[in-house]
Coordinates of C-alpha atoms in Angstrom, one line a residue:
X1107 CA 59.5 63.6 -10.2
X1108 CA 62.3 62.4 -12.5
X1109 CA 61.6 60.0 -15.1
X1110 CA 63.2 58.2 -17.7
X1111 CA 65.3 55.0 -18.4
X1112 CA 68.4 54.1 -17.4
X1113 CA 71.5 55.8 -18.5
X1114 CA 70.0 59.3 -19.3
X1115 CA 71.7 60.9 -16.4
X1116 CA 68.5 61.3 -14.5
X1117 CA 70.4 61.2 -11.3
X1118 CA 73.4 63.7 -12.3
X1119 CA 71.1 66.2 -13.6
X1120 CA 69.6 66.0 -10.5
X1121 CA 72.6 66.2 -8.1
X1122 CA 73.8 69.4 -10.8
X1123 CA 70.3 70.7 -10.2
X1124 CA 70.9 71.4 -6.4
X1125 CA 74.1 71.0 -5.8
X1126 CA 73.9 67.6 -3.9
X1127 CA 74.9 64.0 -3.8
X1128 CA 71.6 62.2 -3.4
X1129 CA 72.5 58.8 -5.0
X1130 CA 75.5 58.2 -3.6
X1131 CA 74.9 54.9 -2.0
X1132 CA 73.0 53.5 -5.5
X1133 CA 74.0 50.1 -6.5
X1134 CA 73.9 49.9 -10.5
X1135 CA 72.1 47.3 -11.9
X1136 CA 73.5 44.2 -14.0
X1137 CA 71.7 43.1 -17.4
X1138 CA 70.7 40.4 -15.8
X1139 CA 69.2 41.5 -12.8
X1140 CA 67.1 44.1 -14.9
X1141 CA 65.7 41.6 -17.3
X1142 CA 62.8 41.3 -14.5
X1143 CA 62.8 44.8 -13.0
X1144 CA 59.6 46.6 -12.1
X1145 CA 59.4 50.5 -11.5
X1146 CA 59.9 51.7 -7.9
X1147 CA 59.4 55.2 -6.2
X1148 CA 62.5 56.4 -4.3
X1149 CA 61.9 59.5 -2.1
X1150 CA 64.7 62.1 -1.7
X1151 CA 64.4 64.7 0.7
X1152 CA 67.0 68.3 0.5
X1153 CA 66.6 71.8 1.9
X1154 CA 68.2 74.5 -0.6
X1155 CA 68.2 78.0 -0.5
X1156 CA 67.9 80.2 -3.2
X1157 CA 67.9 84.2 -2.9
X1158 CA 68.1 83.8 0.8
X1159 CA 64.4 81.5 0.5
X1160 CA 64.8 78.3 2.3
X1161 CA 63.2 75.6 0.3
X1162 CA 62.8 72.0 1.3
X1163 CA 62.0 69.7 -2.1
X1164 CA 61.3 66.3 -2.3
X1165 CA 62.8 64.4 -5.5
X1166 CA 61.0 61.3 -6.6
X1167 CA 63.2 59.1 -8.4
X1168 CA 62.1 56.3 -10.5
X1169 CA 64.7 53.3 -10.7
X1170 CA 63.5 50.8 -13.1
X1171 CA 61.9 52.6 -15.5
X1172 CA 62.1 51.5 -18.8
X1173 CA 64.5 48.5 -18.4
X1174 CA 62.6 45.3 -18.8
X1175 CA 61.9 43.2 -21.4
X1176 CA 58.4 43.9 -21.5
X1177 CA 57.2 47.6 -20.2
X1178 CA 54.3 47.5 -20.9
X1179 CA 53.0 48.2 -17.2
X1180 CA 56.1 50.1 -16.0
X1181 CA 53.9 53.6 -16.2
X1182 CA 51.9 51.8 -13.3
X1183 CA 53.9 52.5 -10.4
X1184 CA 54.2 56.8 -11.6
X1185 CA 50.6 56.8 -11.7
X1186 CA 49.7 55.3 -8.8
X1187 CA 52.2 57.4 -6.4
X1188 CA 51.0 60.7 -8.1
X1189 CA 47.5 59.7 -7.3
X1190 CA 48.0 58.5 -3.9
X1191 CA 49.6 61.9 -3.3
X1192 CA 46.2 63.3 -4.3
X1193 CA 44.2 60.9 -2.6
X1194 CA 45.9 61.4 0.9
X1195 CA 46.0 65.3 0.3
X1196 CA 42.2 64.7 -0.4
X1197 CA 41.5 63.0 3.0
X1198 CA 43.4 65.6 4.8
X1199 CA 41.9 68.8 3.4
X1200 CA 38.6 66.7 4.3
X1201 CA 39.7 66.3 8.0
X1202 CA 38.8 68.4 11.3
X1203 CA 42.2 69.6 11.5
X1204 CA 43.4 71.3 8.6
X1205 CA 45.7 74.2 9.5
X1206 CA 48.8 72.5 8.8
X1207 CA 48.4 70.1 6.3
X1208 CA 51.5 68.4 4.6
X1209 CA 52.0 69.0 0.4
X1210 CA 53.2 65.9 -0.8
X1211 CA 51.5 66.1 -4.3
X1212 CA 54.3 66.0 -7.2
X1213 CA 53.7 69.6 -8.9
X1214 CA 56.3 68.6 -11.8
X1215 CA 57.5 66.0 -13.7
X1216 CA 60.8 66.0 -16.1
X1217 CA 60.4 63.6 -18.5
X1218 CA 64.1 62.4 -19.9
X1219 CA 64.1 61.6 -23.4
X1220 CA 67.2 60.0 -24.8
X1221 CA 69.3 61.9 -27.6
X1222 CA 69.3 58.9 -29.8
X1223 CA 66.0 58.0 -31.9
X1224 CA 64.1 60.5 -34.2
X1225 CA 61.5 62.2 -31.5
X1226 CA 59.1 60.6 -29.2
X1227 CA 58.9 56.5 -29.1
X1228 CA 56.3 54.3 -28.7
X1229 CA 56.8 54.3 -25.0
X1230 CA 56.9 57.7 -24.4
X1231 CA 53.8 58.1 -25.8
X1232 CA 51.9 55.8 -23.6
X1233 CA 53.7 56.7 -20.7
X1234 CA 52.5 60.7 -21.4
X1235 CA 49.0 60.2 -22.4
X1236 CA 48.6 58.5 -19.1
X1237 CA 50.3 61.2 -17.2
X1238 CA 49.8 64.6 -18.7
X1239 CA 46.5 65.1 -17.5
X1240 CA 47.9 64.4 -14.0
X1241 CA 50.7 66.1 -13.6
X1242 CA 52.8 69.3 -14.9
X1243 CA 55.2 66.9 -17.5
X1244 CA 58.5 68.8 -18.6
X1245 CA 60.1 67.2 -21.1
X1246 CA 63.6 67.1 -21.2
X1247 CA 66.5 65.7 -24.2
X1248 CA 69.2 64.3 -22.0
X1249 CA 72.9 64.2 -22.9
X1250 CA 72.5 67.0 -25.1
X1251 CA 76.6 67.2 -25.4
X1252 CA 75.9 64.0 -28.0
X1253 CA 74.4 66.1 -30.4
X1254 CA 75.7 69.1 -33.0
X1255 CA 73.6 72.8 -32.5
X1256 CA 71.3 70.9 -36.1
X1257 CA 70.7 68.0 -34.3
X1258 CA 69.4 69.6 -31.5
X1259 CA 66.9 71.6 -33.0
X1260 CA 65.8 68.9 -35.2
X1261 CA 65.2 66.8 -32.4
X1262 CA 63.3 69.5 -30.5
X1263 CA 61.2 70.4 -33.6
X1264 CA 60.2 66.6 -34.1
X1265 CA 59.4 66.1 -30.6
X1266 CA 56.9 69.0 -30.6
X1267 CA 55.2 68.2 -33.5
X1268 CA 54.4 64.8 -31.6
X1269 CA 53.4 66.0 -28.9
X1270 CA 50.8 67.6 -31.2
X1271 CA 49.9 65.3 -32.9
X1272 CA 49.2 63.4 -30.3
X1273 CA 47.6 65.5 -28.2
X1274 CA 49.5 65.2 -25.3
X1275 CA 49.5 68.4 -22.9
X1276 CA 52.9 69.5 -21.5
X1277 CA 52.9 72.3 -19.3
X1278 CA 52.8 75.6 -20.6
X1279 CA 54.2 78.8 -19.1
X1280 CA 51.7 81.6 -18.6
X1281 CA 51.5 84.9 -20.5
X1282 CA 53.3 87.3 -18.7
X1283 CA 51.6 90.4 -17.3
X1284 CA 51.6 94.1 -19.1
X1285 CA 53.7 95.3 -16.5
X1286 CA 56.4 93.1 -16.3
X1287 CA 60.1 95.0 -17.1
X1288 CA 61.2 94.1 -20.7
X1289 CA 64.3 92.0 -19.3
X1290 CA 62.0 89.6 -17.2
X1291 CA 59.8 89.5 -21.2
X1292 CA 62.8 88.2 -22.7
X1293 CA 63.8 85.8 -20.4
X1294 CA 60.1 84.4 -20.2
X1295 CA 60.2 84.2 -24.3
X1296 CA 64.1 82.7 -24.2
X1297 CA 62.0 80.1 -21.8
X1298 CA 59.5 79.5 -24.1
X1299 CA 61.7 79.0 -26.9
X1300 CA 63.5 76.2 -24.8
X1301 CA 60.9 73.4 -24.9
X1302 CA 62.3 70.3 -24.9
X1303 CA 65.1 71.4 -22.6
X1304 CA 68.5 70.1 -24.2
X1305 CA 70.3 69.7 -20.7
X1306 CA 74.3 68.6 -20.2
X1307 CA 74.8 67.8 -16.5
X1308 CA 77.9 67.0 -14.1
X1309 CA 79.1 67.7 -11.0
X1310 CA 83.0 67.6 -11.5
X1311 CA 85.0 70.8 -11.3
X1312 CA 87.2 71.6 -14.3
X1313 CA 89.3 74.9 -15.0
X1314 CA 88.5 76.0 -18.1
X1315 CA 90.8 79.8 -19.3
X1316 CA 92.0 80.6 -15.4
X1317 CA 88.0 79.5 -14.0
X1318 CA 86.6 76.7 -12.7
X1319 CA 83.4 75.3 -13.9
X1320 CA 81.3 72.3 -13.9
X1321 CA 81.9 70.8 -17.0
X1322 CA 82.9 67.6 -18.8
X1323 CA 86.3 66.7 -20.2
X1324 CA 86.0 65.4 -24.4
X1325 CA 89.4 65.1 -25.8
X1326 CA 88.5 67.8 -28.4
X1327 CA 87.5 70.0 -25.2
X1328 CA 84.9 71.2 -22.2
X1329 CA 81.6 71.2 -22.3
X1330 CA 80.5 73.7 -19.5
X1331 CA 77.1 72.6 -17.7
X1332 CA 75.8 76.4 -17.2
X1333 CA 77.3 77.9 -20.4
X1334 CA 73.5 78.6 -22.4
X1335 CA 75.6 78.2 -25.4
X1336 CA 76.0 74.3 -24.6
X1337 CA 72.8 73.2 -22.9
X1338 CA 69.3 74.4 -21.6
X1339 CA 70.5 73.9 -17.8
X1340 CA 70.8 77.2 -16.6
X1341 CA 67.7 77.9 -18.0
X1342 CA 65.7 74.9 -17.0
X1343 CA 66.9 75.8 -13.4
X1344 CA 65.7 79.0 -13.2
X1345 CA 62.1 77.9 -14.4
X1346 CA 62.0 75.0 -11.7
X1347 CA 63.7 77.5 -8.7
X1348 CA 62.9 80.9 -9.3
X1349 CA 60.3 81.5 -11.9
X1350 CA 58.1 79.3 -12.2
X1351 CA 57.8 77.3 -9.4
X1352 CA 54.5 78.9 -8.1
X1353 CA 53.0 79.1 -10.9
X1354 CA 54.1 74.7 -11.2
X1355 CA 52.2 74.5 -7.6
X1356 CA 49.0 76.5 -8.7
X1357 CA 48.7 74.2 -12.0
X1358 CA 48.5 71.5 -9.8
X1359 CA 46.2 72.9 -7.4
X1360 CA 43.9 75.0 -9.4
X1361 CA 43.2 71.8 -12.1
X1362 CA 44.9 68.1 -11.6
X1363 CA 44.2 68.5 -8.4
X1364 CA 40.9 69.7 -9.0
X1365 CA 40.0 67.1 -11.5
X1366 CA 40.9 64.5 -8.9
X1367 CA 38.3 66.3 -6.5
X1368 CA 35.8 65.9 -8.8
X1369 CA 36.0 62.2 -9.5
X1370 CA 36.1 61.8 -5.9
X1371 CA 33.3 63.5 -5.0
X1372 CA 31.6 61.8 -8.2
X1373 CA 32.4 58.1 -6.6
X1374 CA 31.1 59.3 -2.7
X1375 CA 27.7 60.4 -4.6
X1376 CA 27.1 57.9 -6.6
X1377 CA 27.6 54.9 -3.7
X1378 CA 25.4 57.5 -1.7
X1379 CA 22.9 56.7 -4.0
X1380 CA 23.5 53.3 -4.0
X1381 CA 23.3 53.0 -0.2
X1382 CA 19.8 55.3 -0.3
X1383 CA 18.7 52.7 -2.7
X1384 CA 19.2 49.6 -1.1
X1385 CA 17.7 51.5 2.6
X1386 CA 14.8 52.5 1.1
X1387 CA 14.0 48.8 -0.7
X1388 CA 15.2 47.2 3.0
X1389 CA 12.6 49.3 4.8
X1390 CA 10.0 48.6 2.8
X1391 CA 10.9 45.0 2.6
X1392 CA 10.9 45.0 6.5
X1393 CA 8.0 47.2 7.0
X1394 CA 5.2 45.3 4.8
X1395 CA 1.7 45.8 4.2
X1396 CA 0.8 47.4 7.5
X1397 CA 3.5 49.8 7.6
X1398 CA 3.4 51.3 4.3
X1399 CA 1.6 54.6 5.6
X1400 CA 4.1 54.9 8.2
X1401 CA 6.9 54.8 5.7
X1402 CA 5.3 57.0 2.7
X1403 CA 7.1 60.3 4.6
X1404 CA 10.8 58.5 4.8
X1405 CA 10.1 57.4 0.8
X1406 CA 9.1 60.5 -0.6
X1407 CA 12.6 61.9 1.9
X1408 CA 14.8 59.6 0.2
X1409 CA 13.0 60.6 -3.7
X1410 CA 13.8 64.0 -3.1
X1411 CA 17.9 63.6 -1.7
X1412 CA 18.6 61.3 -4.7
X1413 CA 17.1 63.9 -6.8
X1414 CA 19.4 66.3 -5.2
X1415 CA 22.2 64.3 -5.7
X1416 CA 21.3 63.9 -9.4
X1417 CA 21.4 67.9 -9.4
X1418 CA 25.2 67.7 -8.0
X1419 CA 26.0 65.2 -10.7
X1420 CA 25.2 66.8 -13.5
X1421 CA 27.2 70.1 -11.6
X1422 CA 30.4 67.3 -11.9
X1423 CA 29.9 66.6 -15.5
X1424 CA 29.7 70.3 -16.1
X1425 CA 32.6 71.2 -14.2
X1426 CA 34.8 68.1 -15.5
X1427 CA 33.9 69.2 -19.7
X1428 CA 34.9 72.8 -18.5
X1429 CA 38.2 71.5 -17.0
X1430 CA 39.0 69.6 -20.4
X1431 CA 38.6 72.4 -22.4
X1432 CA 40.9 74.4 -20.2
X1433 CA 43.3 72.0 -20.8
X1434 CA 42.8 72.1 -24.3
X1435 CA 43.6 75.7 -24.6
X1436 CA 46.2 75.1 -22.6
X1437 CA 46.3 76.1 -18.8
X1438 CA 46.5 80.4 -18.7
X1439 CA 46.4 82.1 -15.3
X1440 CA 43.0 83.6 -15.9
X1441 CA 41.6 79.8 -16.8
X1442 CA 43.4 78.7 -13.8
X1443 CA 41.4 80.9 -11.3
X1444 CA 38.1 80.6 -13.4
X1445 CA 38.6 76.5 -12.5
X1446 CA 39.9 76.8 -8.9
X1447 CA 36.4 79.0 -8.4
X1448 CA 34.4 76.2 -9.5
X1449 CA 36.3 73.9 -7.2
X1450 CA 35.6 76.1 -4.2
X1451 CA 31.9 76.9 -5.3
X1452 CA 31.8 72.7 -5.8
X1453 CA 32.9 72.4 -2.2
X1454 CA 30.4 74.7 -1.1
X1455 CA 27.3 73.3 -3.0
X1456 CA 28.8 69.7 -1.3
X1457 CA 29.3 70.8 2.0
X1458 CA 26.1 72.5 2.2
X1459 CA 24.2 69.4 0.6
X1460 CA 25.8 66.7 3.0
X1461 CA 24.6 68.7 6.0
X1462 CA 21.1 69.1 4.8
X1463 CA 21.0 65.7 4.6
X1464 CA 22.4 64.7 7.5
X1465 CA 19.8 67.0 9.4
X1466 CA 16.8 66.0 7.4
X1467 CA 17.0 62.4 7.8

């Protein structure tokens, strides 16, 4: 998912990205015609290949963002489509048939933030702390080529420190293992060093000393889109391709996902107990005085699946204060698995509970 306001070059990054021309029937908006505009969720399907690995990503574009008056809901529209990824992932994993199930959850998003300002603004910050806990959030400085090497890492300094000061979790690339090779170290610390990435992108050909190169044309010179001495992009590429990419889906499957589950499985117990509830008050309602022996069995039944359910509660709780302090700490591989075990010892401890019941009663 790309988002950001108008203007940042969301969609040219993009196209530079994967060497594609996804937008090129977009109709640019007039002032006026934005004054009113709500987000919407544009879904762009491509197949790329990358060291002979055939790859088929989905790009969810956000058209709208940011550009009326008032945006005070304009975070709405993200939310909802990341969790009704979740939701429909959710219902399928809990289907009869679930050998091929379809991925559609979003396992990144780039967050453009424009080169102008000094850091983070006011709605950037609500738009993240609504987010991060949702999805793997990348920030990203857009149109880096506006500003000198000073400005750059001022403005990446000052975005960090908001971040932390406002708690806000961005994703955060894993320790790498003992064994790795020295070269694949230094890449994974130049990575590191990166965040914000200050990204340049363009998809016009220029011949620069005898080569061509994607660049863009200043009149004091080039700007080259993959020379790592003008922008982050050959970087940020790698991380989204070749690196990291795994490691993106696992973060999204081992907790957001997970933390969805469990407030899912939180709502499906509690209106079980609700519906337990209002059987057991109906049958004794029904029932009356000459029944009540007859009914003392299904009553004490009912007492003791509630109390169940109470037991599988309180597991939720647990395993939702365990997930905040993972992301806390930030989200290492070995915190990753320790959470994706209590998912699948959750699922389990449900499974085995909801056919108990369905037996016993």
């Amino acid at each position: 998912m790309v988002l950001g306001e108008s203007g940042l070059g969301k969609s040219t990054l993009i196209n530079s990205l994967f060497l594609g021309d996804l937008y090129k029937d977009r109709r640019i908006l007039d002032a006026a015609e934005r004054i009113e505009k709500t987000t919407t969720i544009e879904k762009k399907t491509m197949d790329i290949e990358e060291r002979g690995v055939r790859l088929r990503l989905t790009i969810v574009d956000t058209p709208g963002f940011g550009d009326a008056v008032n945006c005070e809901d304009t975070w709405k529209a993200c939310s909802a489509y990341i969790d009704e990824q979740f939701r429909q992932y959710f219902t399928d994993e809990s289907g009869l048939n679930r050998k091929n199930i379809q991925d559609n959850r979003v396992h990144c998003c780039l967050y453009f933030i424009p080169p102008y300002g000094h850091g983070l603004r006011q709605i950037d910050l609500e738009v993240l702390k609504r987010l991060h806990r949702k999805v793997n959030v990348v920030p990203v400085i857009a149109k880096a080529d506006t500003l000198t090497t000073y400005e750059v890492k001022k403005l990446k300094e000052r975005i960090l420190t908001d971040i932390e000061e406002h708690e806000i979790q961005i994703y955060q690339f894993p320790d790498c293992d003992s064994d790795e090779d020295e070269e694949f170290k230094q890449q994974d610390k130049e990575l590191k060093a990166c965040i914000p990435f200050a990204v340049v992108g363009s998809s016009t050909v220029l011949e620069v000393a005898g080569k061509k190169v994607r660049g863009r044309q200043y009149p004091w010179g080039v700007v080259e889109v993959e020379n790592p001495k003008h922008s982050d992009f050959v970087k940020l590429r790698t991380m989204l391709i070749s690196t990291h990419m795994q490691d993106l889906k696992d973060v999204t499957q081992d907790v957001h996902y997970e933390n969805f589950r469990a407030q899912c499985i939180s709502q499906i117990s509690q209106q079980a107990i609700r519906e337990r509830r209002y059987l057991r008050i109906k049958l004794k309602r029904d029932s009356g005085p000459h029944f009540e022996n007859s009914i003392s069995d299904t009553d004490r039944l009912l007492l003791q699946k509630d109390e169940e359910i109470r037991r599988m509660q309180d597991m939720l709780a647990q395993m939702q204060e365990k997930l905040k302090a993972t992301g806390q700490v930030g989200p290492g591989i070995g915190l990753r698995g320790r959470v994706g075990s209590l998912g699948n010892d959750l699922d389990a401890t449900d499974v085995e509970k909801k056919r108990n019941s369905i037996i016993d009663v």
